[in-house]
Amino acid sequence: KDVQKDREPHVYLSKEEVKEKIQSYNSSVTDKLKMTLNTNGIYTGFIKVQMELCRPITVQSSQSQGGCAPSNKETAFYLPDGCVNTLHISSTNTVREVIEALLKKFFVADNPAKFALYKRCHKEDQVYTCKLSDREHPLYLRLVAGPKTEMLSFVLREHETGEVMWEAFSIPELQNFLRILDKEENDQLQILKNRYAAYRGKLEEALRGVLKPG
């Protein structure tokens, strides 16, 4: 269930409170992805982000052959469903910085403005998903919720259709989208043609059996 972002107040914890929460957090961790508190009060840790992207992404790769200058190549493809990535971040990193780091890690050339980070949590036996604002701090949310992803998880999605910033797409990206849509349309058309051809063959076979003399 998608809901509007509820305005949860950000509770500013003292250094001692942060230390206690990190100790409690680390004692409950089962995957060795613990948090570390630095002397300046900033803490670091890991978050897992599930990719739920409906549109294709553009990946850029730089290749250098011999003495030639590197040539940038871009490829657009759909990311497999259920893909989860782990990021090491600090308590000062904002949602916008996390999105940028995630895209940079996997050489995604798309504009970060096309994406939004959501939090998914359980409440009263229901699962709620709501979009985070760009200035929120994911590691703080992870610390407060604890390490269990059943209680809180992060999801990367495109902005909703009505929110898409089409001006953020380059012409090659839009052309790639059109090529992918054309291919999907042709594939679906071929599936329909094959299905009706099979039906037609069965009907013709049945007619021949009915009209056969004798």
mmCIF file of C-alpha atoms in Angstrom:
data_model
loop_
_atom_site.group_PDB
_atom_site.id
_atom_site.type_symbol
_atom_site.label_atom_id
_atom_site.label_comp_id
_atom_site.label_asym_id
_atom_site.label_seq_id
_atom_site.Cartn_x
_atom_site.Cartn_y
_atom_site.Cartn_z
ATOM 1 C CA LYS A 1 0.000 0.000 0.000
ATOM 2 C CA ASP A 2 1.483 3.320 -1.113
ATOM 3 C CA VAL A 3 0.816 6.234 1.214
ATOM 4 C CA GLN A 4 1.734 9.873 1.338
ATOM 5 C CA LYS A 5 4.853 10.658 3.336
ATOM 6 C CA ASP A 6 3.843 11.069 6.936
ATOM 7 C CA ARG A 7 5.637 13.956 8.588
ATOM 8 C CA GLU A 8 7.676 12.116 11.159
ATOM 9 C CA PRO A 9 9.688 14.438 13.380
ATOM 10 C CA HIS A 10 13.436 13.915 13.222
ATOM 11 C CA VAL A 11 14.580 13.225 16.768
ATOM 12 C CA TYR A 12 18.057 14.614 17.324
ATOM 13 C CA LEU A 13 19.882 12.098 19.472
ATOM 14 C CA SER A 14 22.745 12.932 21.787
ATOM 15 C CA LYS A 15 26.117 11.281 21.163
ATOM 16 C CA GLU A 16 25.504 8.953 24.099
ATOM 17 C CA GLU A 17 22.051 7.988 22.786
ATOM 18 C CA VAL A 18 23.526 7.290 19.350
ATOM 19 C CA LYS A 19 26.228 5.149 20.949
ATOM 20 C CA GLU A 20 23.629 3.110 22.857
ATOM 21 C CA LYS A 21 21.478 2.622 19.780
ATOM 22 C CA ILE A 22 24.464 1.509 17.704
ATOM 23 C CA GLN A 23 25.476 -1.000 20.372
ATOM 24 C CA SER A 24 21.926 -2.346 20.432
ATOM 25 C CA TYR A 25 21.816 -2.388 16.633
ATOM 26 C CA ASN A 26 25.114 -4.278 16.303
ATOM 27 C CA SER A 27 24.052 -6.845 18.878
ATOM 28 C CA SER A 28 21.047 -7.705 16.695
ATOM 29 C CA VAL A 29 22.863 -7.816 13.334
ATOM 30 C CA THR A 30 23.001 -11.250 11.704
ATOM 31 C CA ASP A 31 24.719 -10.405 8.400
ATOM 32 C CA LYS A 32 27.868 -8.725 9.794
ATOM 33 C CA LEU A 33 26.795 -5.336 8.354
ATOM 34 C CA LYS A 34 27.402 -3.397 11.543
ATOM 35 C CA MET A 35 27.531 0.328 12.222
ATOM 36 C CA THR A 36 30.584 2.235 13.420
ATOM 37 C CA LEU A 37 30.564 5.412 15.528
ATOM 38 C CA ASN A 38 33.401 7.857 14.850
ATOM 39 C CA THR A 39 34.899 10.248 17.376
ATOM 40 C CA ASN A 40 33.246 13.229 15.673
ATOM 41 C CA GLY A 41 29.778 11.770 16.316
ATOM 42 C CA ILE A 42 29.194 10.730 12.706
ATOM 43 C CA TYR A 43 28.429 7.050 12.252
ATOM 44 C CA THR A 44 28.712 4.814 9.202
ATOM 45 C CA GLY A 45 26.933 1.640 8.204
ATOM 46 C CA PHE A 46 25.193 -0.272 5.450
ATOM 47 C CA ILE A 47 21.767 -0.097 3.863
ATOM 48 C CA LYS A 48 20.222 -2.461 1.340
ATOM 49 C CA VAL A 49 18.188 -1.000 -1.499
ATOM 50 C CA GLN A 50 15.793 -3.048 -3.600
ATOM 51 C CA MET A 51 15.500 -1.948 -7.226
ATOM 52 C CA GLU A 52 11.911 -1.795 -8.469
ATOM 53 C CA LEU A 53 12.331 -0.108 -11.846
ATOM 54 C CA CYS A 54 9.651 -0.351 -14.531
ATOM 55 C CA ARG A 55 11.527 1.532 -17.235
ATOM 56 C CA PRO A 56 14.900 0.597 -18.755
ATOM 57 C CA ILE A 57 18.084 2.162 -17.391
ATOM 58 C CA THR A 58 21.039 3.431 -19.416
ATOM 59 C CA VAL A 59 24.435 2.027 -18.435
ATOM 60 C CA GLN A 60 27.616 3.698 -19.606
ATOM 61 C CA SER A 61 30.922 1.882 -20.054
ATOM 62 C CA SER A 62 34.267 3.412 -20.995
ATOM 63 C CA GLN A 63 36.509 1.231 -23.128
ATOM 64 C CA SER A 64 40.004 1.948 -24.316
ATOM 65 C CA GLN A 65 41.523 -0.025 -27.148
ATOM 66 C CA GLY A 66 45.282 0.210 -27.728
ATOM 67 C CA GLY A 67 46.400 3.796 -28.089
ATOM 68 C CA CYS A 68 42.920 5.020 -28.914
ATOM 69 C CA ALA A 69 41.083 7.388 -26.629
ATOM 70 C CA PRO A 70 38.377 5.869 -24.422
ATOM 71 C CA SER A 71 35.018 5.581 -26.152
ATOM 72 C CA ASN A 72 31.820 5.865 -24.158
ATOM 73 C CA LYS A 73 29.153 3.316 -24.976
ATOM 74 C CA GLU A 74 25.620 3.406 -23.602
ATOM 75 C CA THR A 75 23.253 0.470 -23.384
ATOM 76 C CA ALA A 76 19.631 0.549 -22.275
ATOM 77 C CA PHE A 77 18.102 -2.526 -20.636
ATOM 78 C CA TYR A 78 15.572 -3.597 -18.032
ATOM 79 C CA LEU A 79 16.927 -4.402 -14.576
ATOM 80 C CA PRO A 80 15.837 -7.834 -13.275
ATOM 81 C CA ASP A 81 13.081 -7.794 -10.666
ATOM 82 C CA GLY A 82 14.152 -8.235 -7.064
ATOM 83 C CA CYS A 83 17.681 -6.901 -7.536
ATOM 84 C CA VAL A 84 19.086 -5.736 -4.171
ATOM 85 C CA ASN A 85 22.208 -3.609 -3.725
ATOM 86 C CA THR A 86 24.166 -2.809 -0.570
ATOM 87 C CA LEU A 87 25.655 0.626 0.050
ATOM 88 C CA HIS A 88 28.090 1.788 2.721
ATOM 89 C CA ILE A 89 27.063 5.291 3.790
ATOM 90 C CA SER A 90 27.347 7.718 6.677
ATOM 91 C CA SER A 91 24.749 9.351 8.887
ATOM 92 C CA THR A 92 25.264 12.650 7.036
ATOM 93 C CA ASN A 93 24.325 11.244 3.618
ATOM 94 C CA THR A 94 20.946 12.403 2.360
ATOM 95 C CA VAL A 95 18.441 10.504 0.226
ATOM 96 C CA ARG A 96 19.566 12.422 -2.871
ATOM 97 C CA GLU A 97 23.220 11.529 -2.209
ATOM 98 C CA VAL A 98 22.288 7.871 -1.714
ATOM 99 C CA ILE A 99 20.464 7.787 -5.066
ATOM 100 C CA GLU A 100 23.447 9.397 -6.805
ATOM 101 C CA ALA A 101 25.899 6.979 -5.171
ATOM 102 C CA LEU A 102 23.761 3.980 -6.094
ATOM 103 C CA LEU A 103 23.587 5.009 -9.751
ATOM 104 C CA LYS A 104 27.294 5.834 -9.866
ATOM 105 C CA LYS A 105 28.194 2.457 -8.365
ATOM 106 C CA PHE A 106 26.606 0.666 -11.292
ATOM 107 C CA PHE A 107 27.598 3.195 -13.993
ATOM 108 C CA VAL A 108 23.990 4.238 -14.609
ATOM 109 C CA ALA A 109 24.008 7.279 -16.905
ATOM 110 C CA ASP A 110 20.403 8.298 -16.218
ATOM 111 C CA ASN A 111 19.711 11.579 -14.469
ATOM 112 C CA PRO A 112 19.267 10.978 -10.691
ATOM 113 C CA ALA A 113 16.268 13.322 -10.805
ATOM 114 C CA LYS A 114 14.310 10.520 -12.506
ATOM 115 C CA PHE A 115 14.422 8.372 -9.355
ATOM 116 C CA ALA A 116 13.040 8.447 -5.832
ATOM 117 C CA LEU A 117 13.877 6.472 -2.697
ATOM 118 C CA TYR A 118 11.011 4.897 -0.771
ATOM 119 C CA LYS A 119 10.807 3.286 2.621
ATOM 120 C CA ARG A 120 8.712 0.176 3.142
ATOM 121 C CA CYS A 121 7.596 -0.735 6.631
ATOM 122 C CA HIS A 122 5.130 -2.927 8.489
ATOM 123 C CA LYS A 123 2.415 -1.332 10.554
ATOM 124 C CA GLU A 124 -0.658 -2.980 12.012
ATOM 125 C CA ASP A 125 -0.251 -6.131 9.885
ATOM 126 C CA GLN A 126 -0.014 -4.098 6.673
ATOM 127 C CA VAL A 127 2.910 -3.099 4.488
ATOM 128 C CA TYR A 128 3.226 0.604 3.741
ATOM 129 C CA THR A 129 5.446 2.255 1.151
ATOM 130 C CA CYS A 130 6.069 5.989 1.111
ATOM 131 C CA LYS A 131 8.491 8.274 -0.691
ATOM 132 C CA LEU A 132 11.290 9.884 1.291
ATOM 133 C CA SER A 133 12.197 13.529 0.861
ATOM 134 C CA ASP A 134 15.599 14.347 -0.628
ATOM 135 C CA ARG A 135 16.952 15.720 2.660
ATOM 136 C CA GLU A 136 16.185 12.735 4.873
ATOM 137 C CA HIS A 137 18.999 10.515 6.138
ATOM 138 C CA PRO A 138 18.528 6.790 5.343
ATOM 139 C CA LEU A 139 21.140 5.546 7.825
ATOM 140 C CA TYR A 140 19.368 7.346 10.678
ATOM 141 C CA LEU A 141 16.114 5.629 9.662
ATOM 142 C CA ARG A 142 17.949 2.302 9.542
ATOM 143 C CA LEU A 143 19.418 2.851 13.009
ATOM 144 C CA VAL A 144 16.098 3.808 14.581
ATOM 145 C CA ALA A 145 14.218 0.903 12.969
ATOM 146 C CA GLY A 146 16.921 -1.683 13.717
ATOM 147 C CA PRO A 147 18.594 -4.126 11.314
ATOM 148 C CA LYS A 148 15.523 -6.203 10.414
ATOM 149 C CA THR A 149 14.389 -5.488 6.864
ATOM 150 C CA GLU A 150 10.932 -6.760 7.805
ATOM 151 C CA MET A 151 10.577 -3.637 9.935
ATOM 152 C CA LEU A 152 12.069 -1.224 7.402
ATOM 153 C CA SER A 153 13.503 -1.594 3.904
ATOM 154 C CA PHE A 154 14.485 0.813 1.143
ATOM 155 C CA VAL A 155 13.230 0.726 -2.445
ATOM 156 C CA LEU A 156 14.432 2.643 -5.476
ATOM 157 C CA ARG A 157 11.742 3.500 -8.030
ATOM 158 C CA GLU A 158 11.178 5.910 -10.848
ATOM 159 C CA HIS A 159 9.007 8.895 -10.083
ATOM 160 C CA GLU A 160 5.340 8.236 -10.723
ATOM 161 C CA THR A 161 4.161 8.784 -14.304
ATOM 162 C CA GLY A 162 2.688 12.165 -13.479
ATOM 163 C CA GLU A 163 5.953 13.230 -11.849
ATOM 164 C CA VAL A 164 8.360 12.154 -14.578
ATOM 165 C CA MET A 165 10.757 14.909 -15.588
ATOM 166 C CA TRP A 166 10.834 14.132 -19.292
ATOM 167 C CA GLU A 167 13.270 16.971 -19.896
ATOM 168 C CA ALA A 168 15.802 14.978 -17.873
ATOM 169 C CA PHE A 169 15.897 12.311 -20.596
ATOM 170 C CA SER A 170 18.374 12.695 -23.429
ATOM 171 C CA ILE A 171 17.401 12.102 -27.065
ATOM 172 C CA PRO A 172 19.382 8.800 -27.259
ATOM 173 C CA GLU A 173 17.582 7.575 -24.121
ATOM 174 C CA LEU A 174 14.158 8.396 -25.569
ATOM 175 C CA GLN A 175 15.151 6.696 -28.830
ATOM 176 C CA ASN A 176 16.244 3.615 -26.860
ATOM 177 C CA PHE A 177 12.880 3.546 -25.106
ATOM 178 C CA LEU A 178 11.088 3.674 -28.460
ATOM 179 C CA ARG A 179 13.203 0.809 -29.821
ATOM 180 C CA ILE A 180 12.458 -1.298 -26.748
ATOM 181 C CA LEU A 181 8.720 -0.539 -27.016
ATOM 182 C CA ASP A 182 8.773 -1.430 -30.728
ATOM 183 C CA LYS A 183 10.465 -4.753 -29.943
ATOM 184 C CA GLU A 184 7.962 -5.562 -27.182
ATOM 185 C CA GLU A 185 5.073 -4.675 -29.498
ATOM 186 C CA ASN A 186 6.445 -6.898 -32.274
ATOM 187 C CA ASP A 187 7.043 -9.758 -29.832
ATOM 188 C CA GLN A 188 3.481 -9.546 -28.506
ATOM 189 C CA LEU A 189 2.116 -9.319 -32.046
ATOM 190 C CA GLN A 190 4.026 -12.439 -33.056
ATOM 191 C CA ILE A 191 2.699 -14.312 -30.021
ATOM 192 C CA LEU A 192 -0.877 -13.392 -31.024
ATOM 193 C CA LYS A 193 -0.273 -14.415 -34.642
ATOM 194 C CA ASN A 194 1.105 -17.802 -33.555
ATOM 195 C CA ARG A 195 -1.832 -18.349 -31.195
ATOM 196 C CA TYR A 196 -4.464 -17.617 -33.839
ATOM 197 C CA ALA A 197 -2.578 -19.645 -36.440
ATOM 198 C CA ALA A 198 -2.755 -22.632 -34.088
ATOM 199 C CA TYR A 199 -6.494 -22.084 -33.547
ATOM 200 C CA ARG A 200 -7.047 -21.792 -37.294
ATOM 201 C CA GLY A 201 -5.147 -25.027 -37.911
ATOM 202 C CA LYS A 202 -7.285 -26.910 -35.377
ATOM 203 C CA LEU A 203 -10.517 -25.522 -36.845
ATOM 204 C CA GLU A 204 -9.508 -26.457 -40.380
ATOM 205 C CA GLU A 205 -8.549 -29.951 -39.214
ATOM 206 C CA ALA A 206 -11.938 -30.319 -37.488
ATOM 207 C CA LEU A 207 -13.756 -29.117 -40.628
ATOM 208 C CA ARG A 208 -11.923 -31.628 -42.794
ATOM 209 C CA GLY A 209 -12.980 -34.392 -40.442
ATOM 210 C CA VAL A 210 -16.640 -33.302 -40.542
ATOM 211 C CA LEU A 211 -16.768 -32.857 -44.335
ATOM 212 C CA LYS A 212 -14.905 -36.071 -45.135
ATOM 213 C CA PRO A 213 -17.184 -38.369 -47.251
ATOM 214 C CA GLY A 214 -18.411 -41.634 -45.850
#
